[in-house]
PDB file of C-alpha atoms in Angstrom:
ATOM      1  CA  MET A 283      37.146  79.840  58.702  1.00 44.00           C
ATOM      2  CA  ASN A 284      40.858  80.693  58.473  1.00 45.00           C
ATOM      3  CA  ALA A 285      43.579  78.258  57.401  1.00 41.00           C
ATOM      4  CA  THR A 286      44.669  77.520  60.960  1.00 39.00           C
ATOM      5  CA  ALA A 287      41.114  76.710  62.020  1.00 36.00           C
ATOM      6  CA  ARG A 288      40.589  74.464  59.005  1.00 34.00           C
ATOM      7  CA  SER A 289      43.823  72.627  59.749  1.00 35.00           C
ATOM      8  CA  THR A 290      42.845  72.108  63.383  1.00 30.00           C
ATOM      9  CA  THR A 291      39.420  70.805  62.364  1.00 32.00           C
ATOM     10  CA  THR A 292      40.978  68.360  59.888  1.00 35.00           C
ATOM     11  CA  VAL A 293      43.448  67.037  62.462  1.00 36.00           C
ATOM     12  CA  THR A 294      40.650  66.587  64.994  1.00 39.00           C
ATOM     13  CA  ALA A 295      38.460  64.758  62.469  1.00 43.00           C
ATOM     14  CA  ASP A 296      41.346  62.515  61.380  1.00 55.00           C
ATOM     15  CA  ALA A 297      42.128  61.680  65.011  1.00 51.00           C
ATOM     16  CA  ALA A 298      38.497  60.837  65.718  1.00 59.00           C
ATOM     17  CA  THR A 299      38.329  58.655  62.623  1.00 66.00           C
ATOM     18  CA  ALA A 300      41.523  56.813  63.545  1.00 70.00           C
ATOM     19  CA  GLY A 301      40.156  56.343  67.044  1.00 86.00           C
ATOM     20  CA  LEU A 302      36.979  54.672  65.778  1.00 92.00           C
ATOM     21  CA  ALA A 303      38.936  52.284  63.577  1.00 94.00           C
ATOM     22  CA  ALA A 304      41.375  51.415  66.358  1.00 95.00           C
ATOM     23  CA  GLU A 305      38.622  50.773  68.910  1.00 96.00           C
ATOM     24  CA  ILE A 306      36.608  48.579  66.554  1.00 97.00           C
ATOM     25  CA  SER A 307      39.672  46.605  65.426  1.00 97.00           C
ATOM     26  CA  ALA A 308      40.804  46.069  69.031  1.00 97.00           C
ATOM     27  CA  TRP A 309      37.343  44.803  69.952  1.00 98.00           C
ATOM     28  CA  PHE A 310      37.425  42.476  66.929  1.00 98.00           C
ATOM     29  CA  GLY A 311      40.753  41.037  68.023  1.00 97.00           C
ATOM     30  CA  GLU A 312      39.154  39.852  71.248  1.00 97.00           C
ATOM     31  CA  ASN A 313      35.630  39.019  70.076  1.00 97.00           C
ATOM     32  CA  ALA A 314      35.758  37.832  66.457  1.00 97.00           C
ATOM     33  CA  ARG A 315      33.800  34.680  65.717  1.00 96.00           C
ATOM     34  CA  ASP A 316      35.833  31.693  64.597  1.00 96.00           C
ATOM     35  CA  LEU A 317      34.679  31.450  60.990  1.00 97.00           C
ATOM     36  CA  PRO A 318      36.331  29.227  58.357  1.00 96.00           C
ATOM     37  CA  TRP A 319      37.183  32.060  55.968  1.00 96.00           C
ATOM     38  CA  ARG A 320      39.063  33.892  58.745  1.00 95.00           C
ATOM     39  CA  ARG A 321      41.431  31.044  59.491  1.00 94.00           C
ATOM     40  CA  ALA A 322      45.076  31.072  58.403  1.00 92.00           C
ATOM     41  CA  GLY A 323      45.663  29.286  55.118  1.00 93.00           C
ATOM     42  CA  PHE A 324      42.084  29.543  53.883  1.00 97.00           C
ATOM     43  CA  SER A 325      42.296  29.729  50.102  1.00 97.00           C
ATOM     44  CA  ALA A 326      41.292  32.590  47.813  1.00 98.00           C
ATOM     45  CA  TRP A 327      38.925  30.138  46.089  1.00 98.00           C
ATOM     46  CA  GLY A 328      37.356  29.339  49.451  1.00 98.00           C
ATOM     47  CA  THR A 329      36.957  33.051  50.129  1.00 98.00           C
ATOM     48  CA  LEU A 330      35.259  33.554  46.767  1.00 98.00           C
ATOM     49  CA  VAL A 331      32.892  30.618  47.326  1.00 98.00           C
ATOM     50  CA  SER A 332      32.033  31.848  50.819  1.00 97.00           C
ATOM     51  CA  GLU A 333      31.212  35.318  49.514  1.00 96.00           C
ATOM     52  CA  PHE A 334      28.850  33.854  46.911  1.00 96.00           C
ATOM     53  CA  MET A 335      27.156  31.740  49.568  1.00 95.00           C
ATOM     54  CA  LEU A 336      26.888  34.521  52.138  1.00 94.00           C
ATOM     55  CA  GLN A 337      24.841  36.738  49.824  1.00 89.00           C
ATOM     56  CA  GLN A 338      21.411  36.832  51.518  1.00 83.00           C
ATOM     57  CA  THR A 339      22.107  33.608  53.451  1.00 90.00           C
ATOM     58  CA  PRO A 340      22.866  33.395  57.223  1.00 91.00           C
ATOM     59  CA  VAL A 341      26.346  32.348  58.332  1.00 94.00           C
ATOM     60  CA  ASN A 342      25.128  29.253  60.209  1.00 93.00           C
ATOM     61  CA  ARG A 343      23.567  27.855  57.019  1.00 93.00           C
ATOM     62  CA  VAL A 344      26.631  28.627  54.914  1.00 95.00           C
ATOM     63  CA  ILE A 345      29.316  26.999  57.069  1.00 96.00           C
ATOM     64  CA  PRO A 346      28.335  23.314  56.584  1.00 94.00           C
ATOM     65  CA  ARG A 347      27.522  23.797  52.895  1.00 94.00           C
ATOM     66  CA  LEU A 348      30.849  25.585  52.326  1.00 96.00           C
ATOM     67  CA  ALA A 349      32.774  22.712  53.893  1.00 96.00           C
ATOM     68  CA  GLU A 350      30.966  20.178  51.692  1.00 95.00           C
ATOM     69  CA  TRP A 351      31.534  22.297  48.590  1.00 96.00           C
ATOM     70  CA  LEU A 352      35.266  22.792  49.140  1.00 97.00           C
ATOM     71  CA  GLU A 353      35.757  19.109  49.923  1.00 97.00           C
ATOM     72  CA  ARG A 354      34.104  18.206  46.634  1.00 97.00           C
ATOM     73  CA  TRP A 355      35.550  21.040  44.550  1.00 98.00           C
ATOM     74  CA  PRO A 356      38.708  22.342  46.274  1.00 98.00           C
ATOM     75  CA  THR A 357      39.789  24.389  43.231  1.00 98.00           C
ATOM     76  CA  PRO A 358      38.055  26.374  40.486  1.00 98.00           C
ATOM     77  CA  GLY A 359      39.192  23.743  37.994  1.00 98.00           C
ATOM     78  CA  ASP A 360      37.429  20.996  39.926  1.00 98.00           C
ATOM     79  CA  LEU A 361      34.116  22.835  39.732  1.00 98.00           C
ATOM     80  CA  ALA A 362      34.642  23.858  36.116  1.00 97.00           C
ATOM     81  CA  ALA A 363      35.066  20.193  35.164  1.00 97.00           C
ATOM     82  CA  VAL A 364      31.476  19.246  36.099  1.00 96.00           C
ATOM     83  CA  PRO A 365      28.200  20.322  34.453  1.00 93.00           C
ATOM     84  CA  PRO A 366      26.617  23.477  35.935  1.00 93.00           C
ATOM     85  CA  GLY A 367      23.597  21.431  37.012  1.00 91.00           C
ATOM     86  CA  GLU A 368      25.782  19.654  39.560  1.00 93.00           C
ATOM     87  CA  ALA A 369      26.628  23.010  41.126  1.00 94.00           C
ATOM     88  CA  VAL A 370      22.925  23.852  41.328  1.00 91.00           C
ATOM     89  CA  ARG A 371      22.180  20.452  42.887  1.00 90.00           C
ATOM     90  CA  ALA A 372      24.905  20.899  45.507  1.00 92.00           C
ATOM     91  CA  TRP A 373      23.626  24.401  46.281  1.00 91.00           C
ATOM     92  CA  ALA A 374      20.590  22.682  47.797  1.00 81.00           C
ATOM     93  CA  SER A 375      18.698  24.893  50.259  1.00 78.00           C
ATOM     94  CA  LEU A 376      20.985  27.944  50.222  1.00 87.00           C
ATOM     95  CA  GLY A 377      18.446  29.829  48.097  1.00 82.00           C
ATOM     96  CA  TYR A 378      18.819  32.030  45.020  1.00 84.00           C
ATOM     97  CA  PRO A 379      20.258  29.116  42.955  1.00 88.00           C
ATOM     98  CA  ARG A 380      21.342  31.442  40.164  1.00 89.00           C
ATOM     99  CA  ARG A 381      24.315  32.088  42.418  1.00 92.00           C
ATOM    100  CA  ALA A 382      25.393  28.472  41.841  1.00 93.00           C
ATOM    101  CA  LEU A 383      25.246  28.947  38.066  1.00 93.00           C
ATOM    102  CA  TRP A 384      27.207  32.182  38.328  1.00 94.00           C
ATOM    103  CA  LEU A 385      29.824  30.572  40.566  1.00 97.00           C
ATOM    104  CA  HIS A 386      30.218  27.712  38.121  1.00 97.00           C
ATOM    105  CA  ALA A 387      30.632  30.170  35.247  1.00 96.00           C
ATOM    106  CA  ALA A 388      33.201  32.116  37.272  1.00 98.00           C
ATOM    107  CA  ALA A 389      35.103  28.885  37.955  1.00 98.00           C
ATOM    108  CA  VAL A 390      35.239  28.145  34.218  1.00 98.00           C
ATOM    109  CA  GLN A 391      36.490  31.685  33.527  1.00 98.00           C
ATOM    110  CA  ILE A 392      39.139  31.474  36.267  1.00 98.00           C
ATOM    111  CA  THR A 393      40.321  28.162  34.839  1.00 98.00           C
ATOM    112  CA  GLU A 394      40.459  29.431  31.267  1.00 98.00           C
ATOM    113  CA  ARG A 395      41.664  33.019  31.783  1.00 97.00           C
ATOM    114  CA  HIS A 396      43.769  32.825  34.954  1.00 98.00           C
ATOM    115  CA  SER A 397      45.245  29.301  34.877  1.00 98.00           C
ATOM    116  CA  GLY A 398      42.942  28.201  37.698  1.00 98.00           C
ATOM    117  CA  VAL A 399      44.078  30.897  40.143  1.00 98.00           C
ATOM    118  CA  VAL A 400      41.525  33.340  41.561  1.00 98.00           C
ATOM    119  CA  PRO A 401      42.706  36.793  40.423  1.00 98.00           C
ATOM    120  CA  HIS A 402      43.668  39.414  42.983  1.00 97.00           C
ATOM    121  CA  ASP A 403      42.952  42.513  40.891  1.00 97.00           C
ATOM    122  CA  VAL A 404      39.534  44.092  41.456  1.00 96.00           C
ATOM    123  CA  ASP A 405      38.954  44.741  37.755  1.00 96.00           C
ATOM    124  CA  ASP A 406      39.827  41.141  36.876  1.00 97.00           C
ATOM    125  CA  LEU A 407      37.458  39.920  39.562  1.00 97.00           C
ATOM    126  CA  LEU A 408      34.681  42.202  38.329  1.00 96.00           C
ATOM    127  CA  ALA A 409      35.036  40.665  34.869  1.00 97.00           C
ATOM    128  CA  LEU A 410      33.958  37.276  36.252  1.00 97.00           C
ATOM    129  CA  THR A 411      30.302  36.210  36.083  1.00 95.00           C
ATOM    130  CA  GLY A 412      28.242  37.018  39.163  1.00 93.00           C
ATOM    131  CA  ILE A 413      30.873  39.165  40.881  1.00 95.00           C
ATOM    132  CA  GLY A 414      29.902  42.685  41.832  1.00 92.00           C
ATOM    133  CA  ASP A 415      31.803  45.479  43.495  1.00 91.00           C
ATOM    134  CA  TYR A 416      31.433  44.154  47.040  1.00 93.00           C
ATOM    135  CA  THR A 417      32.562  40.603  46.254  1.00 95.00           C
ATOM    136  CA  ALA A 418      35.501  41.772  44.137  1.00 96.00           C
ATOM    137  CA  ARG A 419      36.748  44.053  46.900  1.00 96.00           C
ATOM    138  CA  ALA A 420      36.140  41.442  49.601  1.00 96.00           C
ATOM    139  CA  VAL A 421      38.230  38.828  47.785  1.00 97.00           C
ATOM    140  CA  ALA A 422      41.019  41.309  47.058  1.00 97.00           C
ATOM    141  CA  ALA A 423      41.066  42.501  50.680  1.00 96.00           C
ATOM    142  CA  PHE A 424      40.438  39.312  52.644  1.00 96.00           C
ATOM    143  CA  ALA A 425      42.151  36.719  50.449  1.00 96.00           C
ATOM    144  CA  TYR A 426      45.059  38.824  49.221  1.00 96.00           C
ATOM    145  CA  GLY A 427      45.404  41.571  51.821  1.00 94.00           C
ATOM    146  CA  HIS A 428      45.029  44.484  49.404  1.00 96.00           C
ATOM    147  CA  ARG A 429      43.837  47.812  50.759  1.00 97.00           C
ATOM    148  CA  HIS A 430      40.300  48.459  49.535  1.00 96.00           C
ATOM    149  CA  PRO A 431      37.228  49.764  51.346  1.00 96.00           C
ATOM    150  CA  VAL A 432      34.772  46.873  51.582  1.00 96.00           C
ATOM    151  CA  VAL A 433      31.167  47.806  52.283  1.00 96.00           C
ATOM    152  CA  ASP A 434      28.291  45.494  53.141  1.00 95.00           C
ATOM    153  CA  THR A 435      24.949  46.071  54.889  1.00 93.00           C
ATOM    154  CA  ASN A 436      26.489  45.771  58.348  1.00 96.00           C
ATOM    155  CA  THR A 437      29.261  48.229  57.510  1.00 97.00           C
ATOM    156  CA  ARG A 438      26.764  50.750  56.188  1.00 96.00           C
ATOM    157  CA  ARG A 439      24.644  50.501  59.328  1.00 96.00           C
ATOM    158  CA  VAL A 440      27.588  51.066  61.710  1.00 97.00           C
ATOM    159  CA  ILE A 441      28.770  54.097  59.741  1.00 96.00           C
ATOM    160  CA  ALA A 442      25.250  55.523  59.540  1.00 96.00           C
ATOM    161  CA  ARG A 443      24.857  55.327  63.312  1.00 96.00           C
ATOM    162  CA  ALA A 444      28.324  56.043  64.613  1.00 95.00           C
ATOM    163  CA  VAL A 445      29.314  58.749  62.129  1.00 94.00           C
ATOM    164  CA  ALA A 446      26.126  60.173  60.595  1.00 93.00           C
ATOM    165  CA  GLY A 447      23.917  59.837  63.672  1.00 95.00           C
ATOM    166  CA  GLN A 448      21.161  58.009  61.770  1.00 95.00           C
ATOM    167  CA  ALA A 449      19.210  54.969  62.943  1.00 96.00           C
ATOM    168  CA  GLU A 450      19.745  53.278  59.599  1.00 94.00           C
ATOM    169  CA  PRO A 451      21.603  53.975  56.368  1.00 93.00           C
ATOM    170  CA  ALA A 452      20.081  55.566  53.308  1.00 89.00           C
ATOM    171  CA  PRO A 453      19.587  53.312  50.261  1.00 89.00           C
ATOM    172  CA  PRO A 454      22.916  51.992  48.918  1.00 87.00           C
ATOM    173  CA  SER A 455      25.079  54.339  46.870  1.00 89.00           C
ATOM    174  CA  ARG A 456      28.372  52.936  45.626  1.00 88.00           C
ATOM    175  CA  THR A 457      30.158  56.288  45.532  1.00 90.00           C
ATOM    176  CA  ARG A 458      28.829  57.595  48.823  1.00 92.00           C
ATOM    177  CA  ASP A 459      29.300  54.305  50.679  1.00 94.00           C
ATOM    178  CA  LEU A 460      32.869  53.743  49.490  1.00 94.00           C
ATOM    179  CA  GLU A 461      33.829  57.324  50.325  1.00 94.00           C
ATOM    180  CA  ALA A 462      32.410  56.988  53.840  1.00 94.00           C
ATOM    181  CA  MET A 463      34.355  53.768  54.424  1.00 96.00           C
ATOM    182  CA  GLU A 464      37.519  55.178  52.861  1.00 95.00           C
ATOM    183  CA  GLN A 465      37.493  57.974  55.441  1.00 94.00           C
ATOM    184  CA  LEU A 466      37.625  55.400  58.240  1.00 95.00           C
ATOM    185  CA  LEU A 467      39.994  52.898  56.613  1.00 95.00           C
ATOM    186  CA  PRO A 468      43.537  52.757  58.080  1.00 95.00           C
ATOM    187  CA  GLU A 469      46.347  53.460  55.620  1.00 94.00           C
ATOM    188  CA  GLU A 470      48.407  50.394  56.516  1.00 95.00           C
ATOM    189  CA  THR A 471      47.272  47.377  54.487  1.00 94.00           C
ATOM    190  CA  VAL A 472      47.073  44.784  57.278  1.00 94.00           C
ATOM    191  CA  ALA A 473      45.234  47.190  59.549  1.00 95.00           C
ATOM    192  CA  ALA A 474      42.855  48.041  56.701  1.00 96.00           C
ATOM    193  CA  ALA A 475      41.999  44.372  56.106  1.00 94.00           C
ATOM    194  CA  VAL A 476      41.394  43.845  59.815  1.00 96.00           C
ATOM    195  CA  PHE A 477      39.170  46.893  60.045  1.00 97.00           C
ATOM    196  CA  ASN A 478      37.118  45.840  57.015  1.00 97.00           C
ATOM    197  CA  ALA A 479      36.315  42.578  58.794  1.00 97.00           C
ATOM    198  CA  ALA A 480      35.946  44.212  62.208  1.00 98.00           C
ATOM    199  CA  ILE A 481      33.315  46.785  61.282  1.00 98.00           C
ATOM    200  CA  MET A 482      31.281  44.091  59.488  1.00 97.00           C
ATOM    201  CA  GLU A 483      31.463  41.919  62.598  1.00 98.00           C
ATOM    202  CA  LEU A 484      30.389  44.790  64.829  1.00 98.00           C
ATOM    203  CA  GLY A 485      27.324  45.360  62.670  1.00 97.00           C
ATOM    204  CA  ALA A 486      26.523  41.651  62.530  1.00 96.00           C
ATOM    205  CA  VAL A 487      26.643  40.860  66.243  1.00 97.00           C
ATOM    206  CA  VAL A 488      26.408  44.152  68.187  1.00 98.00           C
ATOM    207  CA  CYS A 489      25.114  47.048  66.093  1.00 98.00           C
ATOM    208  CA  THR A 490      22.300  44.927  64.707  1.00 97.00           C
ATOM    209  CA  SER A 491      19.355  46.266  62.767  1.00 93.00           C
ATOM    210  CA  ARG A 492      16.530  45.577  65.213  1.00 91.00           C
ATOM    211  CA  SER A 493      18.084  45.167  68.661  1.00 93.00           C
ATOM    212  CA  PRO A 494      21.464  46.895  68.866  1.00 96.00           C
ATOM    213  CA  ARG A 495      23.475  45.957  71.950  1.00 97.00           C
ATOM    214  CA  CYS A 496      24.771  49.439  72.654  1.00 96.00           C
ATOM    215  CA  ASP A 497      26.058  48.570  76.137  1.00 96.00           C
ATOM    216  CA  ALA A 498      28.436  46.055  74.545  1.00 96.00           C
ATOM    217  CA  CYS A 499      29.620  48.387  71.777  1.00 97.00           C
ATOM    218  CA  PRO A 500      33.300  49.421  71.884  1.00 97.00           C
ATOM    219  CA  ILE A 501      32.510  52.833  70.333  1.00 97.00           C
ATOM    220  CA  ARG A 502      29.348  53.647  72.287  1.00 96.00           C
ATOM    221  CA  ASP A 503      30.882  56.808  73.759  1.00 95.00           C
ATOM    222  CA  ALA A 504      31.749  58.096  70.278  1.00 94.00           C
ATOM    223  CA  CYS A 505      28.502  57.063  68.560  1.00 96.00           C
ATOM    224  CA  ALA A 506      26.699  60.048  67.044  1.00 95.00           C
ATOM    225  CA  TRP A 507      23.338  58.255  67.049  1.00 96.00           C
ATOM    226  CA  ARG A 508      23.589  57.420  70.750  1.00 96.00           C
ATOM    227  CA  ALA A 509      24.728  60.941  71.580  1.00 96.00           C
ATOM    228  CA  ALA A 510      21.689  62.360  69.771  1.00 96.00           C
ATOM    229  CA  GLY A 511      19.292  60.243  71.816  1.00 96.00           C
ATOM    230  CA  TYR A 512      18.625  57.528  69.228  1.00 96.00           C
ATOM    231  CA  PRO A 513      16.417  59.544  66.856  1.00 95.00           C
ATOM    232  CA  GLU A 514      14.233  57.603  64.422  1.00 93.00           C
ATOM    233  CA  TYR A 515      15.304  57.506  60.803  1.00 87.00           C
ATOM    234  CA  ALA A 516      13.241  59.808  58.571  1.00 83.00           C
ATOM    235  CA  GLY A 517      15.183  59.626  55.307  1.00 79.00           C
ATOM    236  CA  PRO A 518      14.661  57.575  52.133  1.00 76.00           C
ATOM    237  CA  LYS A 519      14.478  53.814  52.565  1.00 72.00           C
ATOM    238  CA  LYS A 520      15.419  50.802  50.469  1.00 68.00           C
ATOM    239  CA  ALA A 521      12.450  48.988  48.949  1.00 63.00           C
ATOM    240  CA  VAL A 522      11.250  46.105  51.123  1.00 63.00           C
ATOM    241  CA  GLN A 523      11.314  42.669  49.519  1.00 61.00           C
ATOM    242  CA  LYS A 524       7.918  40.988  49.127  1.00 68.00           C
ATOM    243  CA  LYS A 525       6.930  38.189  51.504  1.00 78.00           C
ATOM    244  CA  PHE A 526       8.307  34.765  50.608  1.00 73.00           C
ATOM    245  CA  GLU A 527       5.161  32.795  51.442  1.00 82.00           C
ATOM    246  CA  GLY A 528       3.032  32.468  48.337  1.00 82.00           C
ATOM    247  CA  SER A 529       5.537  34.315  46.166  1.00 85.00           C
ATOM    248  CA  ASP A 530       7.007  33.259  42.837  1.00 83.00           C
ATOM    249  CA  ARG A 531      10.274  32.716  44.717  1.00 82.00           C
ATOM    250  CA  GLN A 532       8.598  30.058  46.829  1.00 83.00           C
ATOM    251  CA  VAL A 533       7.194  28.289  43.764  1.00 85.00           C
ATOM    252  CA  ARG A 534      10.568  28.448  42.000  1.00 84.00           C
ATOM    253  CA  GLY A 535      12.129  26.918  45.106  1.00 82.00           C
ATOM    254  CA  LEU A 536       9.651  24.047  45.149  1.00 82.00           C
ATOM    255  CA  ILE A 537      10.337  23.249  41.495  1.00 85.00           C
ATOM    256  CA  MET A 538      14.096  23.470  42.000  1.00 80.00           C
ATOM    257  CA  ALA A 539      13.914  21.137  45.002  1.00 80.00           C
ATOM    258  CA  GLU A 540      12.050  18.597  42.862  1.00 82.00           C
ATOM    259  CA  LEU A 541      14.640  18.858  40.066  1.00 83.00           C
ATOM    260  CA  ARG A 542      17.526  18.491  42.529  1.00 79.00           C
ATOM    261  CA  SER A 543      15.994  15.447  44.187  1.00 77.00           C
ATOM    262  CA  THR A 544      16.618  13.146  41.203  1.00 78.00           C
ATOM    263  CA  HIS A 545      19.070  12.563  38.379  1.00 79.00           C
ATOM    264  CA  HIS A 546      16.157  11.704  36.105  1.00 79.00           C
ATOM    265  CA  PRO A 547      13.921  14.190  34.266  1.00 84.00           C
ATOM    266  CA  VAL A 548      10.862  15.413  36.164  1.00 84.00           C
ATOM    267  CA  THR A 549       7.531  15.254  34.359  1.00 82.00           C
ATOM    268  CA  ALA A 550       5.129  18.141  33.898  1.00 83.00           C
ATOM    269  CA  ALA A 551       2.586  16.176  35.933  1.00 80.00           C
ATOM    270  CA  GLU A 552       5.005  15.971  38.866  1.00 82.00           C
ATOM    271  CA  ILE A 553       5.580  19.725  38.684  1.00 86.00           C
ATOM    272  CA  GLU A 554       1.837  20.357  38.521  1.00 83.00           C
ATOM    273  CA  GLY A 555       1.458  18.617  41.859  1.00 81.00           C
ATOM    274  CA  LEU A 556       3.840  21.026  43.554  1.00 81.00           C
ATOM    275  CA  TRP A 557       1.629  24.145  43.457  1.00 83.00           C
ATOM    276  CA  PRO A 558      -2.112  24.604  42.859  1.00 81.00           C
ATOM    277  CA  ASP A 559      -2.033  27.941  41.002  1.00 81.00           C
ATOM    278  CA  ALA A 560      -1.351  26.955  37.388  1.00 80.00           C
ATOM    279  CA  VAL A 561      -0.613  30.493  36.189  1.00 83.00           C
ATOM    280  CA  GLN A 562       1.901  31.162  38.940  1.00 87.00           C
ATOM    281  CA  ARG A 563       3.428  27.696  38.584  1.00 86.00           C
ATOM    282  CA  ASP A 564       3.886  28.103  34.836  1.00 84.00           C
ATOM    283  CA  ARG A 565       5.370  31.555  35.357  1.00 89.00           C
ATOM    284  CA  ALA A 566       7.875  30.189  37.886  1.00 85.00           C
ATOM    285  CA  LEU A 567       8.873  27.327  35.588  1.00 87.00           C
ATOM    286  CA  ALA A 568       9.261  29.699  32.636  1.00 87.00           C
ATOM    287  CA  GLY A 569      11.514  31.889  34.760  1.00 88.00           C
ATOM    288  CA  LEU A 570      13.735  28.934  35.692  1.00 86.00           C
ATOM    289  CA  LEU A 571      14.030  27.961  32.039  1.00 87.00           C
ATOM    290  CA  ALA A 572      14.847  31.542  31.016  1.00 86.00           C
ATOM    291  CA  ASP A 573      17.493  31.794  33.758  1.00 85.00           C
ATOM    292  CA  GLY A 574      19.157  28.590  32.580  1.00 84.00           C
ATOM    293  CA  LEU A 575      18.557  26.826  35.891  1.00 85.00           C
ATOM    294  CA  ALA A 576      16.276  24.238  34.273  1.00 86.00           C
ATOM    295  CA  VAL A 577      16.025  22.794  30.783  1.00 85.00           C
ATOM    296  CA  CYS A 578      13.276  21.019  28.860  1.00 87.00           C
ATOM    297  CA  VAL A 579      14.882  17.732  27.808  1.00 83.00           C
ATOM    298  CA  ASP A 580      11.784  16.432  26.018  1.00 82.00           C
ATOM    299  CA  THR A 581       8.125  17.344  25.691  1.00 84.00           C
ATOM    300  CA  GLY A 582       6.844  17.788  29.247  1.00 83.00           C
ATOM    301  CA  MET A 583      10.151  16.626  30.793  1.00 83.00           C
ATOM    302  CA  TYR A 584      12.458  18.911  32.795  1.00 88.00           C
ATOM    303  CA  ALA A 585      15.870  18.654  34.439  1.00 86.00           C
ATOM    304  CA  LEU A 586      18.603  20.795  35.940  1.00 85.00           C
ATOM    305  CA  SER A 587      20.749  22.605  33.415  1.00 80.00           C
ATOM    306  CA  GLN A 588      23.730  20.569  32.312  1.00 73.00           C
ATOM    307  CA  GLY A 589      25.462  23.372  30.450  1.00 64.00           C
TER     308      GLY A 589
END
């Protein structure tokens, strides 16, 4: 290919990429759900809390819990001032309660290292407990308006279908996923922040995993997967999580619910009544103790961690 041909190809690709971003962002402007963390004046702390809560938890379950949390602890300093067990108790039924411990630890670190202000720098955010690459970039982009590619499961699915022509994305790869999003991301910072949110929204409500609503998609005419006739995905897949029913996760959840239900220690006998399989029950309790979610306050007596 000669230089002129390469230049023409690059211009065409850039134009197509810009067109996808513009179409998705325009659709978002008219169809975005009214979510608390998208409203003007929502704090960086609120954004950080929402991102912790939204990990593996549906939006409709997060919204009421987020409101309760921010009313009780409107700043990192407010949360840092209470024992970590109170954060776990307030986490209630959101699941994966280690997130509550991590969020409490992050609040303490923000209070001590950053004078109670959520940092805006990605590296500073990554240095906080429980914050990975996605959350750090999401806070920097959505709370502070910085230009960073932000990639979640919904983003990956839209790019896989619209750009790569695949029914679903390959297993996550930080480098590959960020590069793919960077190619679509507008250069202007405000437009980039809007597009980060817009492509996530498209994947969440239109380009869904099981029943994509292609007729309602703003980029249906440019979608490589649709153009190819919706071929099935034949590439490598992410490992499927084991069923919840009967799992150690279920037993851990039952024990945690019992610990949260009272401010008094729970006896070993009370825990024994929660699950019939003694080996699995003991394994779940040992895991909670090792994770710091529960503590043994006396022989055969257990409570939420108090830090």
